[in-house]
Amino acid sequence: MAELNISYNTMVQDSEMVDGNATVQGSEMVNGNEMVEANVMVHGNEMVGANAMVHGNEEMAQGNGMVHGNNDMVQGGEMIHDNEIIHGNEMVSVDVMVHGNELVNVEVTTPTTLRRRRKKSLVWEHFTIEAMPGGCSRACCNLCKQTFAYSSGSKIAGTSHLKRHITLGSCPMLKSEDRKLQLTSVPGTDNEGEGTAERPRPAKRRYNYTGYANTTFDQDRSCSYLAKMIILHDYPLHIVQQQAFTAFIESLQPRFRVVDVDAIEGEVYSVYQKERENLLQAFNTMPGRISLIIGLWTTSQTLGYVSVAGQFIDTDWKLHRRMLNFMMVSSPHSENALSEAISASLADWNMKDRLFTITLDNDCSSHDIYSANLRDYLSNKNTLMLKGQLFVVRCYAHILNAVAQDVIASIHGIIYNIRESIKFIKASPVREEKFAEIALQLEIPSTKTLCLDVTTQWNTTYLMLLAALDYRQAFTTLETCDDNYNEAPSAEDWKKLEAACNYLKLLYDSAHSIMAAANPTSNIFFHEAWKLQLELSNAIAHEDPVFSTIAKDMHERFDKYWKDCNLVLAIAVVMDPRFKMKLIEFSYSKIYGVEAAKYVKVVDDAVHELYKEYIAQPLPLTPAFLEQGEANKTAPTGENNAQVTPPSTGDGLLDFDMYLSEIAVSQTTKCELEQYLEEALTPRIQEFDILDWWKLNTLKFPTLSKMARDILAIPMSMVSSGSSIFSAAATGSRILDDYRSSLRPETVEAIFCAKDWLQYAPAVPEAPSTALVKVET
């Protein structure tokens, strides 16, 4: 240990000592390489505190302090150990660094409850102080050896520029992302034992330099994000108990306390409640009515669930679909269960007087039971528009799937042979090469690839059969060349397969047209339905009995859908300014021939009757429209009220104003519906947006636009955007897995509903990555 050397050139005045260029106020003294602050003096590897002093390896006790070597120092009730001070029951970090005989930085934080403690800078693990001529010093990076200004005599440059060098990637040796974003000091010894008599020593603080601002740790916020992750990705609640997951979380944030299953279940329900309040506020400003989509879910137990979703158009003329409820019922396929579930959902969301239609995903056999029961049950509590004629809507995707499955079932034996044939060819590369050679010799021009189908998705079966049809000759030739292959369809089978693919193409193209629509408003479904109805009607009279037989079975099922839903489909397309009643007249003449006028009149009468109901039974104004309604009170717009000419502006045309008033009284003003139907059709352009058109014409047709808003929001298909319309699970009864069936019903509802709502929640903005933040962990 170096000798303690005190200069004789030191001058003391009023507790002030000055040596060289250094001045120390109060109890501070700086002498050469020595510095005393807060009654502590450091010299080389020596520390002197109050009445205790260390010299060499000698021990000296004075007053209440005792120091041994350069490790520990006790002063009064304080103890200094390895640059740490234990004061009372606290440990205070001492920012002291000594390099050789040079003083680098000394910061001793006096323990106090009123002053925030300073933290030791981490940069000194990466920098070394080098003395320069003239009493200056520079900080040298230990990795890249670049030097930076640190002190010039008595002035200290600070460490901010040094932090930037090691954390923002300026150092060429720290280019890797993991070291650039996270430079963490090694934690000190941590005693986490519980129940021991000895008081555990607090672990050394660990600091993390990141590139994000405002990254203070928040346990509650992290729990909320964990719950959202579980909801959105269908993770089980007991993931919080899995060892690998808890180890992963510990590696990211040791301070995060992973909650148990009960706590995370409560957090999931909290997320559900918060999102539900947000949706309720949106419903408070909804200007029109709501249409419901009802789904059925079964379980391996005797219980089942009913899902209730709502579709509506908001004040900005945007189409929305949101899950409302997911309720457990004892018998989901009973009509009473559906009626009660719908009624309870309307009450929960304050929509009792706003129900417009419901769309069911049930099969044909039970449809009439559902329709009659629901009409009778709900008509007592709600005013159904148009006497309930539009109330029950059948899912268009469901009817396409049902008809397609009928076609596939009619040729299931042939499909089996095709599957087995493809399996045989794909079994080995040798067989694939042999089949390719046969196709090349036969000069088959097809570029389609043989592949197996997914039995639950009929579109894949159609594509498999379509490819097989192109290689029919190759299959027949292979059977004659290979004795092991005997699954080739016969000539009659290929004919049936061709007929089936011919009609499956109609369903396939229709489904793709629906899926391609960005906004699946109700008006687009009429185009597909009437074309399909016409094709199947004509196919019944096909000269080939193979074709006509398949078409007859398809038409029988689809015709029932057409009779049930053609009115609501037609009214929806009338609300399209590109077609109006003209497309109804044209399409019905194709379908019904000489009887078309009778069916056209049914649609025309229904449109006018519905319009009259909107005049007589307007919805109560929502808060967003109250102000607009008050402003319009002075200008009545009733159908029987003539427009009042404003008073003269003093231009000398008072007689002209009187003339206009007389004309307005004598002439009968046409209603909005008549004006709309008589106007020329809007040009059919590819970029046409029907919702945008009605938004722009709301002032021109204030009442008719309300009617159009509700009609265009009718969900003709229960399949939402982004879902597969070809999957049977998308439209029929779905099965709830055993895990979710084991959860409490309210938890199942919270998970299903919150997952749907979180998809539309605004994205969390990313934090800026340029600010340097020191996070204590």
PDB file of C-alpha atoms in Angstrom, residues 32-284:
ATOM      1  CA  GLY A  32      -2.658  15.262  -5.440  1.00  0.00           C
ATOM      2  CA  ASN A  33      -4.147  11.837  -5.859  1.00  0.00           C
ATOM      3  CA  GLU A  34      -6.131  12.139  -2.671  1.00  0.00           C
ATOM      4  CA  MET A  35      -9.732  13.151  -2.199  1.00  0.00           C
ATOM      5  CA  VAL A  36     -11.828  13.417   0.896  1.00  0.00           C
ATOM      6  CA  GLU A  37     -15.627  13.730   0.544  1.00  0.00           C
ATOM      7  CA  ALA A  38     -18.204  13.483   3.296  1.00  0.00           C
ATOM      8  CA  ASN A  39     -15.521  12.661   5.842  1.00  0.00           C
ATOM      9  CA  VAL A  40     -14.078   9.949   3.605  1.00  0.00           C
ATOM     10  CA  MET A  41     -10.620  10.063   2.061  1.00  0.00           C
ATOM     11  CA  VAL A  42      -9.337   7.789  -0.676  1.00  0.00           C
ATOM     12  CA  HIS A  43      -5.663   7.502  -1.504  1.00  0.00           C
ATOM     13  CA  GLY A  44      -4.510   4.815  -3.834  1.00  0.00           C
ATOM     14  CA  ASN A  45      -6.011   1.705  -2.329  1.00  0.00           C
ATOM     15  CA  GLU A  46      -6.566   3.353   1.035  1.00  0.00           C
ATOM     16  CA  MET A  47      -9.778   4.651   2.553  1.00  0.00           C
ATOM     17  CA  VAL A  48      -9.930   6.867   5.603  1.00  0.00           C
ATOM     18  CA  GLY A  49     -13.266   7.607   7.236  1.00  0.00           C
ATOM     19  CA  ALA A  50     -13.897   9.949  10.160  1.00  0.00           C
ATOM     20  CA  ASN A  51     -11.551   8.854  12.961  1.00  0.00           C
ATOM     21  CA  ALA A  52     -10.413   5.644  11.243  1.00  0.00           C
ATOM     22  CA  MET A  53      -7.346   5.448   8.971  1.00  0.00           C
ATOM     23  CA  VAL A  54      -5.535   2.623   7.192  1.00  0.00           C
ATOM     24  CA  HIS A  55      -1.816   2.827   6.601  1.00  0.00           C
ATOM     25  CA  GLY A  56      -0.151  -0.039   4.762  1.00  0.00           C
ATOM     26  CA  ASN A  57      -1.325  -3.298   6.243  1.00  0.00           C
ATOM     27  CA  GLU A  58      -1.422  -1.970   9.758  1.00  0.00           C
ATOM     28  CA  GLU A  59      -4.598  -1.778  11.771  1.00  0.00           C
ATOM     29  CA  MET A  60      -5.617   1.294  13.651  1.00  0.00           C
ATOM     30  CA  ALA A  61      -8.638   1.794  15.822  1.00  0.00           C
ATOM     31  CA  GLN A  62      -9.768   5.174  16.930  1.00  0.00           C
ATOM     32  CA  GLY A  63     -13.108   6.266  18.253  1.00  0.00           C
ATOM     33  CA  ASN A  64     -15.762   3.815  17.147  1.00  0.00           C
ATOM     34  CA  GLY A  65     -14.141   2.894  13.814  1.00  0.00           C
ATOM     35  CA  MET A  66     -11.848   0.070  12.897  1.00  0.00           C
ATOM     36  CA  VAL A  67     -10.279  -0.642   9.519  1.00  0.00           C
ATOM     37  CA  HIS A  68      -8.372  -3.751   8.452  1.00  0.00           C
ATOM     38  CA  GLY A  69      -6.429  -3.860   5.189  1.00  0.00           C
ATOM     39  CA  ASN A  70      -8.316  -2.346   2.327  1.00  0.00           C
ATOM     40  CA  ASN A  71     -11.420  -4.487   2.528  1.00  0.00           C
ATOM     41  CA  ASP A  72     -13.647  -3.336   5.304  1.00  0.00           C
ATOM     42  CA  MET A  73     -14.113  -0.150   7.251  1.00  0.00           C
ATOM     43  CA  VAL A  74     -16.458   0.336  10.154  1.00  0.00           C
ATOM     44  CA  GLN A  75     -17.385   3.826  11.225  1.00  0.00           C
ATOM     45  CA  GLY A  76     -19.983   4.451  13.864  1.00  0.00           C
ATOM     46  CA  GLY A  77     -22.940   2.406  12.660  1.00  0.00           C
ATOM     47  CA  GLU A  78     -21.642   2.129   9.092  1.00  0.00           C
ATOM     48  CA  MET A  79     -19.606  -0.450   7.295  1.00  0.00           C
ATOM     49  CA  ILE A  80     -17.855  -0.100   3.952  1.00  0.00           C
ATOM     50  CA  HIS A  81     -17.278  -3.356   2.084  1.00  0.00           C
ATOM     51  CA  ASP A  82     -16.145  -3.704  -1.533  1.00  0.00           C
ATOM     52  CA  ASN A  83     -17.321  -0.244  -2.537  1.00  0.00           C
ATOM     53  CA  GLU A  84     -20.632  -0.643  -0.679  1.00  0.00           C
ATOM     54  CA  ILE A  85     -21.789   1.030   2.508  1.00  0.00           C
ATOM     55  CA  ILE A  86     -24.227  -0.683   4.826  1.00  0.00           C
ATOM     56  CA  HIS A  87     -25.980   1.918   6.894  1.00  0.00           C
ATOM     57  CA  GLY A  88     -28.486   0.677   9.370  1.00  0.00           C
ATOM     58  CA  ASN A  89     -30.567  -1.804   7.422  1.00  0.00           C
ATOM     59  CA  GLU A  90     -29.712  -0.298   4.020  1.00  0.00           C
ATOM     60  CA  MET A  91     -26.987  -0.874   1.510  1.00  0.00           C
ATOM     61  CA  VAL A  92     -25.790   2.212  -0.343  1.00  0.00           C
ATOM     62  CA  SER A  93     -23.729   1.934  -3.497  1.00  0.00           C
ATOM     63  CA  VAL A  94     -20.483   3.910  -3.486  1.00  0.00           C
ATOM     64  CA  ASP A  95     -19.388   5.126  -6.886  1.00  0.00           C
ATOM     65  CA  VAL A  96     -15.643   4.900  -6.285  1.00  0.00           C
ATOM     66  CA  MET A  97     -13.207   3.746  -8.911  1.00  0.00           C
ATOM     67  CA  VAL A  98      -9.472   3.847  -8.509  1.00  0.00           C
ATOM     68  CA  HIS A  99      -7.093   3.042 -11.327  1.00  0.00           C
ATOM     69  CA  GLY A 100      -3.568   2.630 -10.169  1.00  0.00           C
ATOM     70  CA  ASN A 101      -2.747   5.719  -8.170  1.00  0.00           C
ATOM     71  CA  GLU A 102      -5.125   7.846 -10.192  1.00  0.00           C
ATOM     72  CA  LEU A 103      -8.444   8.949  -8.907  1.00  0.00           C
ATOM     73  CA  VAL A 104     -11.143   8.190 -11.477  1.00  0.00           C
ATOM     74  CA  ASN A 105     -14.398   8.974  -9.843  1.00  0.00           C
ATOM     75  CA  VAL A 106     -15.520   9.061  -6.250  1.00  0.00           C
ATOM     76  CA  GLU A 107     -19.132   9.350  -5.350  1.00  0.00           C
ATOM     77  CA  VAL A 108     -20.200   8.412  -1.858  1.00  0.00           C
ATOM     78  CA  THR A 109     -23.924   8.565  -1.328  1.00  0.00           C
ATOM     79  CA  THR A 110     -24.818   9.405   2.206  1.00  0.00           C
ATOM     80  CA  PRO A 111     -27.776   7.288   3.292  1.00  0.00           C
ATOM     81  CA  THR A 112     -30.842   9.423   3.625  1.00  0.00           C
ATOM     82  CA  THR A 113     -34.522   8.924   3.110  1.00  0.00           C
ATOM     83  CA  LEU A 114     -34.991  12.375   1.573  1.00  0.00           C
ATOM     84  CA  ARG A 115     -32.360  12.186  -1.173  1.00  0.00           C
ATOM     85  CA  ARG A 116     -32.387   9.808  -4.140  1.00  0.00           C
ATOM     86  CA  ARG A 117     -29.362   7.552  -4.130  1.00  0.00           C
ATOM     87  CA  ARG A 118     -26.953   7.693  -7.032  1.00  0.00           C
ATOM     88  CA  LYS A 119     -26.213   4.606  -9.043  1.00  0.00           C
ATOM     89  CA  LYS A 120     -22.776   3.322 -10.130  1.00  0.00           C
ATOM     90  CA  SER A 121     -22.089   3.955 -13.817  1.00  0.00           C
ATOM     91  CA  LEU A 122     -21.599   0.830 -15.852  1.00  0.00           C
ATOM     92  CA  VAL A 123     -19.382   2.460 -18.434  1.00  0.00           C
ATOM     93  CA  TRP A 124     -16.254   1.886 -16.369  1.00  0.00           C
ATOM     94  CA  GLU A 125     -16.410  -1.812 -17.156  1.00  0.00           C
ATOM     95  CA  HIS A 126     -15.675  -0.797 -20.744  1.00  0.00           C
ATOM     96  CA  PHE A 127     -13.370   2.249 -20.287  1.00  0.00           C
ATOM     97  CA  THR A 128     -10.013   2.956 -18.651  1.00  0.00           C
ATOM     98  CA  ILE A 129      -8.797   6.374 -17.567  1.00  0.00           C
ATOM     99  CA  GLU A 130      -5.443   7.416 -19.024  1.00  0.00           C
ATOM    100  CA  ALA A 131      -3.484  10.394 -17.716  1.00  0.00           C
ATOM    101  CA  MET A 132      -2.456  12.993 -20.284  1.00  0.00           C
ATOM    102  CA  PRO A 133       0.162  15.781 -20.106  1.00  0.00           C
ATOM    103  CA  GLY A 134      -0.959  18.977 -18.447  1.00  0.00           C
ATOM    104  CA  GLY A 135      -3.018  17.316 -15.712  1.00  0.00           C
ATOM    105  CA  CYS A 136      -5.770  16.157 -18.129  1.00  0.00           C
ATOM    106  CA  SER A 137      -7.148  12.637 -18.529  1.00  0.00           C
ATOM    107  CA  ARG A 138      -9.011  10.725 -21.237  1.00  0.00           C
ATOM    108  CA  ALA A 139     -11.259   7.683 -21.200  1.00  0.00           C
ATOM    109  CA  CYS A 140     -10.019   4.846 -23.398  1.00  0.00           C
ATOM    110  CA  CYS A 141     -12.420   2.158 -24.704  1.00  0.00           C
ATOM    111  CA  ASN A 142     -11.126  -1.259 -23.695  1.00  0.00           C
ATOM    112  CA  LEU A 143     -12.431  -2.818 -26.931  1.00  0.00           C
ATOM    113  CA  CYS A 144     -11.739  -0.427 -29.794  1.00  0.00           C
ATOM    114  CA  LYS A 145      -9.069   1.671 -27.987  1.00  0.00           C
ATOM    115  CA  GLN A 146     -10.674   4.979 -28.997  1.00  0.00           C
ATOM    116  CA  THR A 147     -10.159   7.776 -26.463  1.00  0.00           C
ATOM    117  CA  PHE A 148     -12.645  10.371 -25.307  1.00  0.00           C
ATOM    118  CA  ALA A 149     -12.331  13.537 -23.242  1.00  0.00           C
ATOM    119  CA  TYR A 150     -12.902  12.957 -19.545  1.00  0.00           C
ATOM    120  CA  SER A 151     -11.279  15.696 -17.443  1.00  0.00           C
ATOM    121  CA  SER A 152      -9.233  18.811 -17.980  1.00  0.00           C
ATOM    122  CA  GLY A 153      -7.816  19.752 -14.665  1.00  0.00           C
ATOM    123  CA  SER A 154     -10.739  20.277 -12.302  1.00  0.00           C
ATOM    124  CA  LYS A 155     -13.498  19.963 -14.925  1.00  0.00           C
ATOM    125  CA  ILE A 156     -15.103  16.536 -15.427  1.00  0.00           C
ATOM    126  CA  ALA A 157     -16.645  15.819 -18.864  1.00  0.00           C
ATOM    127  CA  GLY A 158     -19.153  13.259 -17.549  1.00  0.00           C
ATOM    128  CA  THR A 159     -20.096   9.837 -18.924  1.00  0.00           C
ATOM    129  CA  SER A 160     -23.022  10.477 -21.296  1.00  0.00           C
ATOM    130  CA  HIS A 161     -20.846  10.372 -24.413  1.00  0.00           C
ATOM    131  CA  LEU A 162     -19.227   7.196 -23.149  1.00  0.00           C
ATOM    132  CA  LYS A 163     -22.656   5.548 -22.711  1.00  0.00           C
ATOM    133  CA  ARG A 164     -23.597   6.477 -26.242  1.00  0.00           C
ATOM    134  CA  HIS A 165     -20.432   4.883 -27.557  1.00  0.00           C
ATOM    135  CA  ILE A 166     -21.183   1.482 -26.031  1.00  0.00           C
ATOM    136  CA  THR A 167     -24.983   1.386 -26.364  1.00  0.00           C
ATOM    137  CA  LEU A 168     -25.753   2.977 -29.746  1.00  0.00           C
ATOM    138  CA  GLY A 169     -23.336   0.854 -31.747  1.00  0.00           C
ATOM    139  CA  SER A 170     -20.621   3.458 -32.277  1.00  0.00           C
ATOM    140  CA  CYS A 171     -18.009   1.040 -31.017  1.00  0.00           C
ATOM    141  CA  PRO A 172     -17.003  -1.212 -33.946  1.00  0.00           C
ATOM    142  CA  MET A 173     -16.534  -4.093 -31.521  1.00  0.00           C
ATOM    143  CA  LEU A 174     -20.169  -3.893 -30.342  1.00  0.00           C
ATOM    144  CA  LYS A 175     -22.015  -4.172 -33.628  1.00  0.00           C
ATOM    145  CA  SER A 176     -23.997  -7.256 -32.713  1.00  0.00           C
ATOM    146  CA  GLU A 177     -27.577  -6.425 -31.813  1.00  0.00           C
ATOM    147  CA  ASP A 178     -27.703  -8.301 -28.542  1.00  0.00           C
ATOM    148  CA  ARG A 179     -24.705  -6.473 -27.059  1.00  0.00           C
ATOM    149  CA  LYS A 180     -25.802  -3.148 -28.490  1.00  0.00           C
ATOM    150  CA  LEU A 181     -29.251  -3.260 -26.924  1.00  0.00           C
ATOM    151  CA  GLN A 182     -28.453  -4.967 -23.638  1.00  0.00           C
ATOM    152  CA  LEU A 183     -25.267  -4.465 -21.631  1.00  0.00           C
ATOM    153  CA  THR A 184     -25.911  -5.914 -18.250  1.00  0.00           C
ATOM    154  CA  SER A 185     -23.478  -6.109 -15.379  1.00  0.00           C
ATOM    155  CA  VAL A 186     -22.982  -9.390 -13.585  1.00  0.00           C
ATOM    156  CA  PRO A 187     -25.279  -9.602 -10.592  1.00  0.00           C
ATOM    157  CA  GLY A 188     -23.780  -9.928  -7.195  1.00  0.00           C
ATOM    158  CA  THR A 189     -24.273 -12.788  -4.821  1.00  0.00           C
ATOM    159  CA  ASP A 190     -27.955 -13.221  -4.158  1.00  0.00           C
ATOM    160  CA  ASN A 191     -29.316 -15.076  -1.190  1.00  0.00           C
ATOM    161  CA  GLU A 192     -32.888 -16.005  -1.977  1.00  0.00           C
ATOM    162  CA  GLY A 193     -33.323 -18.445   0.860  1.00  0.00           C
ATOM    163  CA  GLU A 194     -36.496 -18.204   2.840  1.00  0.00           C
ATOM    164  CA  GLY A 195     -37.044 -19.033   6.488  1.00  0.00           C
ATOM    165  CA  THR A 196     -33.380 -18.632   7.455  1.00  0.00           C
ATOM    166  CA  ALA A 197     -32.374 -16.903  10.631  1.00  0.00           C
ATOM    167  CA  GLU A 198     -29.649 -14.908   8.930  1.00  0.00           C
ATOM    168  CA  ARG A 199     -30.803 -11.780   7.155  1.00  0.00           C
ATOM    169  CA  PRO A 200     -30.053 -12.161   3.418  1.00  0.00           C
ATOM    170  CA  ARG A 201     -27.722  -9.639   1.867  1.00  0.00           C
ATOM    171  CA  PRO A 202     -29.349  -7.519  -0.816  1.00  0.00           C
ATOM    172  CA  ALA A 203     -28.128  -8.430  -4.270  1.00  0.00           C
ATOM    173  CA  LYS A 204     -26.072  -5.956  -6.198  1.00  0.00           C
ATOM    174  CA  ARG A 205     -28.170  -3.799  -8.443  1.00  0.00           C
ATOM    175  CA  ARG A 206     -28.208  -4.728 -12.095  1.00  0.00           C
ATOM    176  CA  TYR A 207     -28.662  -2.131 -14.783  1.00  0.00           C
ATOM    177  CA  ASN A 208     -29.877  -2.581 -18.310  1.00  0.00           C
ATOM    178  CA  TYR A 209     -29.216  -0.056 -21.069  1.00  0.00           C
ATOM    179  CA  THR A 210     -31.803  -0.326 -23.824  1.00  0.00           C
ATOM    180  CA  GLY A 211     -32.826   1.706 -26.819  1.00  0.00           C
ATOM    181  CA  TYR A 212     -36.405   2.302 -25.660  1.00  0.00           C
ATOM    182  CA  ALA A 213     -37.846   5.246 -23.843  1.00  0.00           C
ATOM    183  CA  ASN A 214     -40.167   4.887 -20.862  1.00  0.00           C
ATOM    184  CA  THR A 215     -39.306   1.234 -20.273  1.00  0.00           C
ATOM    185  CA  THR A 216     -39.985   1.227 -16.561  1.00  0.00           C
ATOM    186  CA  PHE A 217     -41.201  -2.193 -15.495  1.00  0.00           C
ATOM    187  CA  ASP A 218     -44.911  -2.542 -14.733  1.00  0.00           C
ATOM    188  CA  GLN A 219     -46.129  -5.878 -13.335  1.00  0.00           C
ATOM    189  CA  ASP A 220     -49.812  -5.193 -14.032  1.00  0.00           C
ATOM    190  CA  ARG A 221     -49.159  -4.079 -17.604  1.00  0.00           C
ATOM    191  CA  SER A 222     -47.092  -7.174 -18.302  1.00  0.00           C
ATOM    192  CA  CYS A 223     -49.825  -9.415 -16.872  1.00  0.00           C
ATOM    193  CA  SER A 224     -52.350  -7.762 -19.153  1.00  0.00           C
ATOM    194  CA  TYR A 225     -50.197  -8.411 -22.219  1.00  0.00           C
ATOM    195  CA  LEU A 226     -49.690 -12.018 -21.108  1.00  0.00           C
ATOM    196  CA  ALA A 227     -53.470 -12.464 -20.897  1.00  0.00           C
ATOM    197  CA  LYS A 228     -53.927 -10.961 -24.372  1.00  0.00           C
ATOM    198  CA  MET A 229     -51.295 -13.321 -25.766  1.00  0.00           C
ATOM    199  CA  ILE A 230     -53.128 -16.312 -24.271  1.00  0.00           C
ATOM    200  CA  ILE A 231     -56.434 -15.086 -25.704  1.00  0.00           C
ATOM    201  CA  LEU A 232     -55.230 -14.282 -29.215  1.00  0.00           C
ATOM    202  CA  HIS A 233     -53.182 -17.433 -29.740  1.00  0.00           C
ATOM    203  CA  ASP A 234     -55.450 -19.949 -27.991  1.00  0.00           C
ATOM    204  CA  TYR A 235     -52.856 -20.890 -25.401  1.00  0.00           C
ATOM    205  CA  PRO A 236     -54.107 -22.831 -22.362  1.00  0.00           C
ATOM    206  CA  LEU A 237     -54.343 -20.914 -19.110  1.00  0.00           C
ATOM    207  CA  HIS A 238     -51.978 -23.352 -17.415  1.00  0.00           C
ATOM    208  CA  ILE A 239     -49.134 -22.196 -19.644  1.00  0.00           C
ATOM    209  CA  VAL A 240     -48.155 -19.987 -16.689  1.00  0.00           C
ATOM    210  CA  GLN A 241     -47.284 -23.163 -14.768  1.00  0.00           C
ATOM    211  CA  GLN A 242     -45.104 -24.692 -17.447  1.00  0.00           C
ATOM    212  CA  GLN A 243     -41.450 -24.729 -16.451  1.00  0.00           C
ATOM    213  CA  ALA A 244     -40.104 -23.793 -19.873  1.00  0.00           C
ATOM    214  CA  PHE A 245     -42.406 -20.780 -20.076  1.00  0.00           C
ATOM    215  CA  THR A 246     -41.516 -19.500 -16.605  1.00  0.00           C
ATOM    216  CA  ALA A 247     -37.792 -19.945 -17.372  1.00  0.00           C
ATOM    217  CA  PHE A 248     -38.221 -17.960 -20.576  1.00  0.00           C
ATOM    218  CA  ILE A 249     -39.990 -15.139 -18.764  1.00  0.00           C
ATOM    219  CA  GLU A 250     -37.298 -15.121 -16.064  1.00  0.00           C
ATOM    220  CA  SER A 251     -34.619 -14.711 -18.710  1.00  0.00           C
ATOM    221  CA  LEU A 252     -36.425 -11.669 -20.136  1.00  0.00           C
ATOM    222  CA  GLN A 253     -37.459  -9.929 -16.936  1.00  0.00           C
ATOM    223  CA  PRO A 254     -36.445 -11.455 -13.592  1.00  0.00           C
ATOM    224  CA  ARG A 255     -38.673  -8.993 -11.751  1.00  0.00           C
ATOM    225  CA  PHE A 256     -41.838 -10.310 -13.400  1.00  0.00           C
ATOM    226  CA  ARG A 257     -43.763 -12.527 -10.993  1.00  0.00           C
ATOM    227  CA  VAL A 258     -45.511 -15.201 -13.055  1.00  0.00           C
ATOM    228  CA  VAL A 259     -49.039 -15.491 -11.721  1.00  0.00           C
ATOM    229  CA  ASP A 260     -50.936 -18.714 -11.114  1.00  0.00           C
ATOM    230  CA  VAL A 261     -53.822 -20.106 -13.194  1.00  0.00           C
ATOM    231  CA  ASP A 262     -56.540 -18.450 -11.112  1.00  0.00           C
ATOM    232  CA  ALA A 263     -54.863 -15.060 -11.386  1.00  0.00           C
ATOM    233  CA  ILE A 264     -54.373 -15.279 -15.159  1.00  0.00           C
ATOM    234  CA  GLU A 265     -57.996 -16.382 -15.534  1.00  0.00           C
ATOM    235  CA  GLY A 266     -59.015 -13.233 -13.694  1.00  0.00           C
ATOM    236  CA  GLU A 267     -56.732 -11.191 -15.936  1.00  0.00           C
ATOM    237  CA  VAL A 268     -58.344 -12.705 -19.030  1.00  0.00           C
ATOM    238  CA  TYR A 269     -61.769 -11.763 -17.711  1.00  0.00           C
ATOM    239  CA  SER A 270     -60.505  -8.245 -16.978  1.00  0.00           C
ATOM    240  CA  VAL A 271     -59.379  -7.868 -20.610  1.00  0.00           C
ATOM    241  CA  TYR A 272     -62.801  -9.103 -21.720  1.00  0.00           C
ATOM    242  CA  GLN A 273     -64.617  -6.560 -19.525  1.00  0.00           C
ATOM    243  CA  LYS A 274     -62.488  -3.679 -20.760  1.00  0.00           C
ATOM    244  CA  GLU A 275     -63.007  -4.548 -24.437  1.00  0.00           C
ATOM    245  CA  ARG A 276     -66.710  -5.064 -23.814  1.00  0.00           C
ATOM    246  CA  GLU A 277     -67.026  -1.528 -22.433  1.00  0.00           C
ATOM    247  CA  ASN A 278     -65.331  -0.189 -25.557  1.00  0.00           C
ATOM    248  CA  LEU A 279     -67.776  -2.059 -27.778  1.00  0.00           C
ATOM    249  CA  LEU A 280     -70.739  -0.841 -25.737  1.00  0.00           C
ATOM    250  CA  GLN A 281     -69.623   2.738 -26.339  1.00  0.00           C
ATOM    251  CA  ALA A 282     -69.466   2.030 -30.072  1.00  0.00           C
ATOM    252  CA  PHE A 283     -72.992   0.629 -29.994  1.00  0.00           C
ATOM    253  CA  ASN A 284     -74.223   3.794 -28.299  1.00  0.00           C
TER     254      ASN A 284
END
